[in-house]
């Protein structure tokens, strides 16, 4: 037993108690005749005191030799502090040390172990074990644990069973790229790591397991965008004998439970919005509804004049920026530059100032009079003092551009309060989306998603218009979960594979087991998966997921701490019946 | 909402209630004018009734067309059964059906969905989704869930934090063979799947995380013995600022909690035994102590006569089989054959009958008189009526052989009661074991295990004699967990790598990150990992793990249901900079 107490629990109630503590030297202050050492562990910091009067000379000397991050064990007496620190849990006491053991020394860490460290991202990742000693990272990992415990206990008490599905499965070219695992025992063959346990959870439903969940690692070999990880964690859920309404209610319940237990926030019934409405009102299928700035479409009121940019556009659409009329000309010019950046890609931006006196001043006064601009204000909900920003072009592109502007402005205006939570169901997603590169339809969600039953016929004439029983759960502008009602009969599944360009042979080779299963009494079923990394980050009031992952990889998919991936032995390759095939 | 109730909850309290149920047709009995259908879901079976008097002709006809495993939804009224079935939860009622909807049809399943199915192992695996509908498999999966929930809640309430460690890590040739994952983004390089999160959990300790656990998949590419899986699950635990005693206490607490909550069994303090003692008394480092038949070593009392087989043996050792004197000569001959099977490998077996009158009759009466045999009886604890079985040869081999015989006889004698639980700590494992093939020492546990500090010097003169701070938790003759106190300083770790035949360069290339971490204030730490699959099977009173795994692989590492592993596209190989290298 290395310690009787931890470094976060001693108070005046313990005065005169003999205690043993162990931990790391956070810092020490040496006044010559007196030394204070802050001893840190997972639970807090306790101040140690050594002085000429009350400590032995030997121990005082020993204390002087302690460096930052040394691991020590001390025995001593809890005494009341002369000058108390009300900000610390243990701020009323200190330990008069009678015995000091250095358990391990430490080199000087490459960055400070403080809440605001001087270490850059790359260095922190390389020494992640030191980074984890910092409060923000440690607290994020503990926070993640609390969330998963809440999830597991809530779902378990609701009759859900956590079932482990396999990690060594089969590669399927549909969807993202698989990570594969060569099989030594089956020459020339490969397992794949799951992109999700999708087919297995469906087979569990066929198996009668009825309410399933799993907190599970998933893998995608994609070129990494910022804040994406090749391995990530899902809260994967599936239910049988349910319709969409049942699923939305079940997981709205879970989300509401988390918001209450984790964040202390009570949220009303989650609003719902169709995909089409979300695109129209926010230009985005995961709108942040903590604030307004809804889109106002201006085609009808702006396309009757001689302004050709608008006349030729598929969509003219604007937002009202609250109090935006206070922006200087220079500031507005910067906004225009911002939307013209390649990451956003607008060709330009039209704006109209809404003056306090009810008059308007626009960048296109040549074409639009006060009456026109009043209609713009009405369509965008602009009030006196606001600024109307208008973009135009192809519908999909201009929506994405204006949505980016809306989010950027909200960020600048402080409208994205991380302590406020605005969940939203987006429903009725399209079943298919057209892929320009391959010139065919892809499943928007995945090929197991059920079309709206009444629209199956429409697949033949207008596939792009068919909606699916598919839904996303959006929180503060982030998709935190998504799912669908699945196809559960072989004929519809075969039809879907056909529409997605699979030959019957390909469909059978890849998903024959699932289609076979559908012939043996598959119940109606559906589900949802939460992205745990993102969910935890948002509940924790953060936008980046990296501090909520103990050992994240960088944007090249490398673990810079352990230096992986790495070359392997030739023997290993030979055993796997593989050769490198490198173009150099 | 497909159902108002499930198939396991309706009782006489619900009589006259209108209900909606959904599930599978377990079986139907058609008396012509009356049809009963057993409707099954995850929760039980409810009897449906259709009859000429009270049901419409149409619905009666429809009911006649139902096949086994059809998925149906029914509406109807709960009525009291004429002949009640007290063995069923719902045996007092039945449902008079007013509305029947077939949700999905089913082909005739390839085996019966009954507790005792007619399906063989391979067929059940191929149609695992049907196998899961059977009570024993379904209950095993639910049982597993309950165990993991108990583990998580117990450890969480004890301040343990579940931290997810990465699956895409680095291959290290030490230990078993790794599964590797080619990296597309890092040409010619590979990740490895973890054999355990060992180094990561140690880094979490260096990171101050203090009490860690994780229920986590691990991977070993080994030639599969029966009942081994290439992917398996561990309850992985680690603690800092602890010595061996703290760890044994912590996880004895967890195990005792599981036995109580899951099995309703209260167990006293777990006995402890050194590795040496376990080998001497049971010939086995995971002895089943639910029964006696302890080894009696006979060297001193059997090597003074002219029986050369014994005289030349390193070890002569016997066990007393309770009531074994009742075995016929033929039965004993069969036992001799049993120990001579190649799987056991004994050259022969000597036996002595202990007659009820206190006399003895042995197979070696030529060499040993009654007085000698009385000493054998004393050494093996044999009573009148028992049979003494004696094997001889090289110590390690003969112990393994006699241990196999002991277990086999206990099995036959019904001494291995699955409802009885006898946990045991085996401690003081050797640090190293000699490998005949490579002619060098291997780490018995793993290279991070701490030698007994007082024996470090002995490493130079007699490495095989050095004991480690390593321990196993044994339950009913199975190793359910194992762990050790770890090395936490760079010098000792470097010394260990040296003894294990690593050059300093190799050690640095593979474990440099860990040794670096030890230079930045690594605390003393240690841990333990439970094999979850085995633990759950034993708690569930089973010896085989397969039914406690939702989708197990067969002995060639194949998932016969999804037919994995499988060949992959040439494109995929090219993207991964790989070529097949198959000798055909």
PDB file of N, CA and C in Angstrom, chain B residues 363-443:
ATOM      1  N   UNK B 363       0.196 -53.777  -9.219  1.00  0.00           N
ATOM      2  CA  UNK B 363       0.682 -54.340 -10.482  1.00  0.00           C
ATOM      3  C   UNK B 363       2.184 -54.590 -10.417  1.00  0.00           C
ATOM      4  N   UNK B 364       2.801 -54.236  -9.308  1.00  0.00           N
ATOM      5  CA  UNK B 364       4.245 -54.435  -9.165  1.00  0.00           C
ATOM      6  C   UNK B 364       4.544 -55.168  -7.855  1.00  0.00           C
ATOM      7  N   UNK B 365       3.697 -56.144  -7.526  1.00  0.00           N
ATOM      8  CA  UNK B 365       3.866 -56.881  -6.272  1.00  0.00           C
ATOM      9  C   UNK B 365       5.225 -57.596  -6.199  1.00  0.00           C
ATOM     10  N   UNK B 366       5.787 -57.850  -7.384  1.00  0.00           N
ATOM     11  CA  UNK B 366       7.097 -58.483  -7.452  1.00  0.00           C
ATOM     12  C   UNK B 366       8.147 -57.652  -6.710  1.00  0.00           C
ATOM     13  N   UNK B 367       7.953 -56.311  -6.771  1.00  0.00           N
ATOM     14  CA  UNK B 367       8.995 -55.424  -6.230  1.00  0.00           C
ATOM     15  C   UNK B 367       8.628 -54.803  -4.884  1.00  0.00           C
ATOM     16  N   UNK B 368       7.332 -54.696  -4.634  1.00  0.00           N
ATOM     17  CA  UNK B 368       6.920 -53.945  -3.451  1.00  0.00           C
ATOM     18  C   UNK B 368       6.041 -54.798  -2.547  1.00  0.00           C
ATOM     19  N   UNK B 369       6.337 -54.801  -1.262  1.00  0.00           N
ATOM     20  CA  UNK B 369       5.547 -55.590  -0.314  1.00  0.00           C
ATOM     21  C   UNK B 369       4.463 -54.723   0.316  1.00  0.00           C
ATOM     22  N   UNK B 370       3.699 -55.313   1.194  1.00  0.00           N
ATOM     23  CA  UNK B 370       2.571 -54.609   1.806  1.00  0.00           C
ATOM     24  C   UNK B 370       3.020 -53.357   2.546  1.00  0.00           C
ATOM     25  N   UNK B 371       4.159 -53.442   3.155  1.00  0.00           N
ATOM     26  CA  UNK B 371       4.672 -52.301   3.922  1.00  0.00           C
ATOM     27  C   UNK B 371       5.002 -51.132   2.986  1.00  0.00           C
ATOM     28  N   UNK B 372       5.642 -51.486   1.858  1.00  0.00           N
ATOM     29  CA  UNK B 372       5.922 -50.442   0.866  1.00  0.00           C
ATOM     30  C   UNK B 372       4.626 -49.767   0.417  1.00  0.00           C
ATOM     31  N   UNK B 373       3.671 -50.630   0.081  1.00  0.00           N
ATOM     32  CA  UNK B 373       2.426 -50.089  -0.483  1.00  0.00           C
ATOM     33  C   UNK B 373       1.665 -49.266   0.552  1.00  0.00           C
ATOM     34  N   UNK B 374       1.780 -49.627   1.809  1.00  0.00           N
ATOM     35  CA  UNK B 374       1.155 -48.828   2.864  1.00  0.00           C
ATOM     36  C   UNK B 374       1.743 -47.424   2.871  1.00  0.00           C
ATOM     37  N   UNK B 375       3.052 -47.340   2.576  1.00  0.00           N
ATOM     38  CA  UNK B 375       3.682 -46.014   2.510  1.00  0.00           C
ATOM     39  C   UNK B 375       3.163 -45.225   1.304  1.00  0.00           C
ATOM     40  N   UNK B 376       2.948 -45.946   0.196  1.00  0.00           N
ATOM     41  CA  UNK B 376       2.354 -45.278  -0.973  1.00  0.00           C
ATOM     42  C   UNK B 376       0.982 -44.696  -0.603  1.00  0.00           C
ATOM     43  N   UNK B 377       0.225 -45.516   0.113  1.00  0.00           N
ATOM     44  CA  UNK B 377      -1.118 -45.079   0.486  1.00  0.00           C
ATOM     45  C   UNK B 377      -1.039 -43.844   1.379  1.00  0.00           C
ATOM     46  N   UNK B 378      -0.086 -43.861   2.266  1.00  0.00           N
ATOM     47  CA  UNK B 378       0.051 -42.719   3.167  1.00  0.00           C
ATOM     48  C   UNK B 378       0.426 -41.461   2.370  1.00  0.00           C
ATOM     49  N   UNK B 379       1.378 -41.642   1.432  1.00  0.00           N
ATOM     50  CA  UNK B 379       1.857 -40.479   0.658  1.00  0.00           C
ATOM     51  C   UNK B 379       0.767 -39.913  -0.240  1.00  0.00           C
ATOM     52  N   UNK B 380      -0.095 -40.759  -0.751  1.00  0.00           N
ATOM     53  CA  UNK B 380      -1.135 -40.270  -1.664  1.00  0.00           C
ATOM     54  C   UNK B 380      -2.456 -40.026  -0.952  1.00  0.00           C
ATOM     55  N   UNK B 381      -2.492 -40.341   0.340  1.00  0.00           N
ATOM     56  CA  UNK B 381      -3.738 -40.150   1.092  1.00  0.00           C
ATOM     57  C   UNK B 381      -4.806 -41.164   0.746  1.00  0.00           C
ATOM     58  N   UNK B 382      -4.391 -42.333   0.275  1.00  0.00           N
ATOM     59  CA  UNK B 382      -5.366 -43.345  -0.133  1.00  0.00           C
ATOM     60  C   UNK B 382      -6.001 -44.019   1.071  1.00  0.00           C
ATOM     61  N   UNK B 383      -7.285 -44.246   0.989  1.00  0.00           N
ATOM     62  CA  UNK B 383      -8.041 -44.970   2.006  1.00  0.00           C
ATOM     63  C   UNK B 383      -8.397 -46.352   1.478  1.00  0.00           C
ATOM     64  N   UNK B 384      -8.766 -47.256   2.392  1.00  0.00           N
ATOM     65  CA  UNK B 384      -9.254 -48.552   1.925  1.00  0.00           C
ATOM     66  C   UNK B 384     -10.385 -48.334   0.923  1.00  0.00           C
ATOM     67  N   UNK B 385     -10.330 -49.069  -0.161  1.00  0.00           N
ATOM     68  CA  UNK B 385     -11.343 -48.910  -1.209  1.00  0.00           C
ATOM     69  C   UNK B 385     -10.882 -48.034  -2.363  1.00  0.00           C
ATOM     70  N   UNK B 386      -9.755 -47.358  -2.181  1.00  0.00           N
ATOM     71  CA  UNK B 386      -9.260 -46.482  -3.244  1.00  0.00           C
ATOM     72  C   UNK B 386      -8.337 -47.246  -4.186  1.00  0.00           C
ATOM     73  N   UNK B 387      -7.978 -46.564  -5.261  1.00  0.00           N
ATOM     74  CA  UNK B 387      -6.997 -47.109  -6.199  1.00  0.00           C
ATOM     75  C   UNK B 387      -5.857 -46.093  -6.308  1.00  0.00           C
ATOM     76  N   UNK B 388      -4.618 -46.568  -6.135  1.00  0.00           N
ATOM     77  CA  UNK B 388      -3.475 -45.660  -6.300  1.00  0.00           C
ATOM     78  C   UNK B 388      -2.947 -45.819  -7.719  1.00  0.00           C
ATOM     79  N   UNK B 389      -2.866 -44.693  -8.446  1.00  0.00           N
ATOM     80  CA  UNK B 389      -2.295 -44.705  -9.793  1.00  0.00           C
ATOM     81  C   UNK B 389      -0.951 -43.999  -9.741  1.00  0.00           C
ATOM     82  N   UNK B 390       0.077 -44.630 -10.289  1.00  0.00           N
ATOM     83  CA  UNK B 390       1.426 -44.078 -10.177  1.00  0.00           C
ATOM     84  C   UNK B 390       2.053 -43.948 -11.559  1.00  0.00           C
ATOM     85  N   UNK B 391       2.585 -42.760 -11.829  1.00  0.00           N
ATOM     86  CA  UNK B 391       3.325 -42.542 -13.073  1.00  0.00           C
ATOM     87  C   UNK B 391       4.756 -42.156 -12.718  1.00  0.00           C
ATOM     88  N   UNK B 392       5.665 -42.334 -13.670  1.00  0.00           N
ATOM     89  CA  UNK B 392       7.061 -41.994 -13.395  1.00  0.00           C
ATOM     90  C   UNK B 392       7.719 -41.515 -14.673  1.00  0.00           C
ATOM     91  N   UNK B 393       8.804 -40.737 -14.492  1.00  0.00           N
ATOM     92  CA  UNK B 393       9.525 -40.224 -15.650  1.00  0.00           C
ATOM     93  C   UNK B 393      10.131 -38.866 -15.343  1.00  0.00           C
ATOM     94  N   UNK B 394      10.320 -38.070 -16.415  1.00  0.00           N
ATOM     95  CA  UNK B 394      10.854 -36.716 -16.217  1.00  0.00           C
ATOM     96  C   UNK B 394       9.827 -35.869 -15.464  1.00  0.00           C
ATOM     97  N   UNK B 395      10.304 -35.098 -14.517  1.00  0.00           N
ATOM     98  CA  UNK B 395       9.402 -34.387 -13.615  1.00  0.00           C
ATOM     99  C   UNK B 395       8.291 -33.626 -14.355  1.00  0.00           C
ATOM    100  N   UNK B 396       8.689 -32.750 -15.286  1.00  0.00           N
ATOM    101  CA  UNK B 396       7.677 -31.913 -15.930  1.00  0.00           C
ATOM    102  C   UNK B 396       6.668 -32.739 -16.715  1.00  0.00           C
ATOM    103  N   UNK B 397       7.188 -33.724 -17.418  1.00  0.00           N
ATOM    104  CA  UNK B 397       6.280 -34.532 -18.232  1.00  0.00           C
ATOM    105  C   UNK B 397       5.333 -35.363 -17.368  1.00  0.00           C
ATOM    106  N   UNK B 398       5.899 -35.998 -16.341  1.00  0.00           N
ATOM    107  CA  UNK B 398       5.080 -36.912 -15.552  1.00  0.00           C
ATOM    108  C   UNK B 398       4.032 -36.130 -14.751  1.00  0.00           C
ATOM    109  N   UNK B 399       4.382 -34.924 -14.351  1.00  0.00           N
ATOM    110  CA  UNK B 399       3.381 -34.094 -13.668  1.00  0.00           C
ATOM    111  C   UNK B 399       2.213 -33.763 -14.602  1.00  0.00           C
ATOM    112  N   UNK B 400       2.567 -33.402 -15.830  1.00  0.00           N
ATOM    113  CA  UNK B 400       1.508 -33.070 -16.787  1.00  0.00           C
ATOM    114  C   UNK B 400       0.620 -34.282 -17.053  1.00  0.00           C
ATOM    115  N   UNK B 401       1.268 -35.466 -17.138  1.00  0.00           N
ATOM    116  CA  UNK B 401       0.496 -36.689 -17.429  1.00  0.00           C
ATOM    117  C   UNK B 401      -0.434 -37.038 -16.263  1.00  0.00           C
ATOM    118  N   UNK B 402       0.120 -36.968 -15.057  1.00  0.00           N
ATOM    119  CA  UNK B 402      -0.700 -37.349 -13.902  1.00  0.00           C
ATOM    120  C   UNK B 402      -1.807 -36.317 -13.657  1.00  0.00           C
ATOM    121  N   UNK B 403      -1.489 -35.057 -13.994  1.00  0.00           N
ATOM    122  CA  UNK B 403      -2.512 -34.019 -13.863  1.00  0.00           C
ATOM    123  C   UNK B 403      -3.670 -34.291 -14.836  1.00  0.00           C
ATOM    124  N   UNK B 404      -3.309 -34.708 -16.044  1.00  0.00           N
ATOM    125  CA  UNK B 404      -4.350 -35.030 -17.023  1.00  0.00           C
ATOM    126  C   UNK B 404      -5.211 -36.189 -16.518  1.00  0.00           C
ATOM    127  N   UNK B 405      -4.559 -37.191 -15.945  1.00  0.00           N
ATOM    128  CA  UNK B 405      -5.298 -38.339 -15.413  1.00  0.00           C
ATOM    129  C   UNK B 405      -6.204 -37.905 -14.254  1.00  0.00           C
ATOM    130  N   UNK B 406      -5.658 -37.059 -13.387  1.00  0.00           N
ATOM    131  CA  UNK B 406      -6.437 -36.568 -12.240  1.00  0.00           C
ATOM    132  C   UNK B 406      -7.712 -35.865 -12.715  1.00  0.00           C
ATOM    133  N   UNK B 407      -7.561 -35.003 -13.720  1.00  0.00           N
ATOM    134  CA  UNK B 407      -8.717 -34.260 -14.213  1.00  0.00           C
ATOM    135  C   UNK B 407      -9.716 -35.202 -14.882  1.00  0.00           C
ATOM    136  N   UNK B 408      -9.203 -36.152 -15.641  1.00  0.00           N
ATOM    137  CA  UNK B 408     -10.073 -37.090 -16.340  1.00  0.00           C
ATOM    138  C   UNK B 408     -10.882 -37.916 -15.333  1.00  0.00           C
ATOM    139  N   UNK B 409     -10.199 -38.393 -14.294  1.00  0.00           N
ATOM    140  CA  UNK B 409     -10.893 -39.219 -13.308  1.00  0.00           C
ATOM    141  C   UNK B 409     -11.915 -38.390 -12.527  1.00  0.00           C
ATOM    142  N   UNK B 410     -11.541 -37.152 -12.217  1.00  0.00           N
ATOM    143  CA  UNK B 410     -12.472 -36.284 -11.494  1.00  0.00           C
ATOM    144  C   UNK B 410     -13.729 -36.058 -12.319  1.00  0.00           C
ATOM    145  N   UNK B 411     -13.515 -35.878 -13.603  1.00  0.00           N
ATOM    146  CA  UNK B 411     -14.638 -35.693 -14.517  1.00  0.00           C
ATOM    147  C   UNK B 411     -15.548 -36.927 -14.470  1.00  0.00           C
ATOM    148  N   UNK B 412     -14.908 -38.113 -14.591  1.00  0.00           N
ATOM    149  CA  UNK B 412     -15.689 -39.349 -14.592  1.00  0.00           C
ATOM    150  C   UNK B 412     -16.390 -39.567 -13.256  1.00  0.00           C
ATOM    151  N   UNK B 413     -15.735 -39.134 -12.181  1.00  0.00           N
ATOM    152  CA  UNK B 413     -16.301 -39.352 -10.850  1.00  0.00           C
ATOM    153  C   UNK B 413     -17.310 -38.270 -10.468  1.00  0.00           C
ATOM    154  N   UNK B 414     -17.524 -37.312 -11.387  1.00  0.00           N
ATOM    155  CA  UNK B 414     -18.494 -36.257 -11.097  1.00  0.00           C
ATOM    156  C   UNK B 414     -18.034 -35.293 -10.027  1.00  0.00           C
ATOM    157  N   UNK B 415     -16.689 -35.141  -9.916  1.00  0.00           N
ATOM    158  CA  UNK B 415     -16.174 -34.246  -8.870  1.00  0.00           C
ATOM    159  C   UNK B 415     -16.030 -32.810  -9.366  1.00  0.00           C
ATOM    160  N   UNK B 416     -16.288 -32.604 -10.656  1.00  0.00           N
ATOM    161  CA  UNK B 416     -16.122 -31.252 -11.182  1.00  0.00           C
ATOM    162  C   UNK B 416     -17.506 -30.617 -11.335  1.00  0.00           C
ATOM    163  N   UNK B 417     -18.104 -30.305 -10.227  1.00  0.00           N
ATOM    164  CA  UNK B 417     -19.451 -29.756 -10.190  1.00  0.00           C
ATOM    165  C   UNK B 417     -19.462 -28.307 -10.678  1.00  0.00           C
ATOM    166  N   UNK B 418     -20.116 -28.033 -11.813  1.00  0.00           N
ATOM    167  CA  UNK B 418     -20.068 -26.672 -12.367  1.00  0.00           C
ATOM    168  C   UNK B 418     -20.773 -25.638 -11.498  1.00  0.00           C
ATOM    169  N   UNK B 419     -21.534 -26.074 -10.527  1.00  0.00           N
ATOM    170  CA  UNK B 419     -22.206 -25.106  -9.645  1.00  0.00           C
ATOM    171  C   UNK B 419     -21.353 -24.763  -8.431  1.00  0.00           C
ATOM    172  N   UNK B 420     -20.217 -25.455  -8.314  1.00  0.00           N
ATOM    173  CA  UNK B 420     -19.334 -25.189  -7.182  1.00  0.00           C
ATOM    174  C   UNK B 420     -18.167 -24.346  -7.689  1.00  0.00           C
ATOM    175  N   UNK B 421     -17.745 -23.364  -6.917  1.00  0.00           N
ATOM    176  CA  UNK B 421     -16.701 -22.471  -7.397  1.00  0.00           C
ATOM    177  C   UNK B 421     -15.545 -22.440  -6.415  1.00  0.00           C
ATOM    178  N   UNK B 422     -14.367 -22.811  -6.917  1.00  0.00           N
ATOM    179  CA  UNK B 422     -13.190 -22.843  -6.056  1.00  0.00           C
ATOM    180  C   UNK B 422     -12.073 -22.005  -6.676  1.00  0.00           C
ATOM    181  N   UNK B 423     -12.077 -20.701  -6.359  1.00  0.00           N
ATOM    182  CA  UNK B 423     -11.020 -19.839  -6.878  1.00  0.00           C
ATOM    183  C   UNK B 423      -9.715 -20.051  -6.113  1.00  0.00           C
ATOM    184  N   UNK B 424      -8.631 -19.679  -6.751  1.00  0.00           N
ATOM    185  CA  UNK B 424      -7.306 -19.891  -6.171  1.00  0.00           C
ATOM    186  C   UNK B 424      -6.322 -18.916  -6.813  1.00  0.00           C
ATOM    187  N   UNK B 425      -5.524 -18.263  -5.983  1.00  0.00           N
ATOM    188  CA  UNK B 425      -4.409 -17.470  -6.522  1.00  0.00           C
ATOM    189  C   UNK B 425      -3.178 -18.357  -6.609  1.00  0.00           C
ATOM    190  N   UNK B 426      -2.578 -18.392  -7.769  1.00  0.00           N
ATOM    191  CA  UNK B 426      -1.262 -19.024  -7.887  1.00  0.00           C
ATOM    192  C   UNK B 426      -0.249 -17.892  -8.047  1.00  0.00           C
ATOM    193  N   UNK B 427       0.726 -17.846  -7.167  1.00  0.00           N
ATOM    194  CA  UNK B 427       1.657 -16.707  -7.134  1.00  0.00           C
ATOM    195  C   UNK B 427       3.092 -17.187  -7.332  1.00  0.00           C
ATOM    196  N   UNK B 428       4.007 -16.223  -7.416  1.00  0.00           N
ATOM    197  CA  UNK B 428       5.446 -16.511  -7.522  1.00  0.00           C
ATOM    198  C   UNK B 428       5.769 -17.385  -8.732  1.00  0.00           C
ATOM    199  N   UNK B 429       5.243 -16.981  -9.866  1.00  0.00           N
ATOM    200  CA  UNK B 429       5.590 -17.682 -11.108  1.00  0.00           C
ATOM    201  C   UNK B 429       7.071 -17.450 -11.433  1.00  0.00           C
ATOM    202  N   UNK B 430       7.692 -18.399 -12.111  1.00  0.00           N
ATOM    203  CA  UNK B 430       9.052 -18.132 -12.588  1.00  0.00           C
ATOM    204  C   UNK B 430       9.035 -16.931 -13.548  1.00  0.00           C
ATOM    205  N   UNK B 431      10.124 -16.171 -13.551  1.00  0.00           N
ATOM    206  CA  UNK B 431      10.227 -15.024 -14.456  1.00  0.00           C
ATOM    207  C   UNK B 431      10.422 -15.497 -15.895  1.00  0.00           C
ATOM    208  N   UNK B 432      11.260 -16.526 -16.048  1.00  0.00           N
ATOM    209  CA  UNK B 432      11.666 -16.960 -17.383  1.00  0.00           C
ATOM    210  C   UNK B 432      11.354 -18.430 -17.565  1.00  0.00           C
ATOM    211  N   UNK B 433      11.176 -18.839 -18.794  1.00  0.00           N
ATOM    212  CA  UNK B 433      11.134 -20.274 -19.043  1.00  0.00           C
ATOM    213  C   UNK B 433      12.036 -20.587 -20.228  1.00  0.00           C
ATOM    214  N   UNK B 434      12.672 -21.725 -20.157  1.00  0.00           N
ATOM    215  CA  UNK B 434      13.635 -22.132 -21.179  1.00  0.00           C
ATOM    216  C   UNK B 434      12.892 -22.672 -22.387  1.00  0.00           C
ATOM    217  N   UNK B 435      13.278 -22.183 -23.542  1.00  0.00           N
ATOM    218  CA  UNK B 435      12.662 -22.681 -24.766  1.00  0.00           C
ATOM    219  C   UNK B 435      13.640 -23.595 -25.484  1.00  0.00           C
ATOM    220  N   UNK B 436      13.244 -24.872 -25.621  1.00  0.00           N
ATOM    221  CA  UNK B 436      14.156 -25.862 -26.209  1.00  0.00           C
ATOM    222  C   UNK B 436      14.481 -25.506 -27.661  1.00  0.00           C
ATOM    223  N   UNK B 437      13.473 -25.020 -28.392  1.00  0.00           N
ATOM    224  CA  UNK B 437      13.661 -24.763 -29.826  1.00  0.00           C
ATOM    225  C   UNK B 437      14.699 -23.673 -30.071  1.00  0.00           C
ATOM    226  N   UNK B 438      14.488 -22.520 -29.428  1.00  0.00           N
ATOM    227  CA  UNK B 438      15.382 -21.394 -29.696  1.00  0.00           C
ATOM    228  C   UNK B 438      16.588 -21.404 -28.767  1.00  0.00           C
ATOM    229  N   UNK B 439      16.598 -22.346 -27.819  1.00  0.00           N
ATOM    230  CA  UNK B 439      17.683 -22.449 -26.854  1.00  0.00           C
ATOM    231  C   UNK B 439      17.969 -21.128 -26.154  1.00  0.00           C
ATOM    232  N   UNK B 440      16.894 -20.475 -25.763  1.00  0.00           N
ATOM    233  CA  UNK B 440      17.101 -19.308 -24.900  1.00  0.00           C
ATOM    234  C   UNK B 440      15.894 -19.135 -23.996  1.00  0.00           C
ATOM    235  N   UNK B 441      16.043 -18.245 -23.028  1.00  0.00           N
ATOM    236  CA  UNK B 441      14.946 -17.989 -22.108  1.00  0.00           C
ATOM    237  C   UNK B 441      13.906 -17.070 -22.752  1.00  0.00           C
ATOM    238  N   UNK B 442      12.667 -17.384 -22.489  1.00  0.00           N
ATOM    239  CA  UNK B 442      11.575 -16.490 -22.861  1.00  0.00           C
ATOM    240  C   UNK B 442      10.946 -15.960 -21.583  1.00  0.00           C
ATOM    241  N   UNK B 443      10.296 -14.813 -21.692  1.00  0.00           N
ATOM    242  CA  UNK B 443       9.527 -14.325 -20.544  1.00  0.00           C
ATOM    243  C   UNK B 443       8.328 -15.239 -20.372  1.00  0.00           C
TER     244      UNK B 443
END
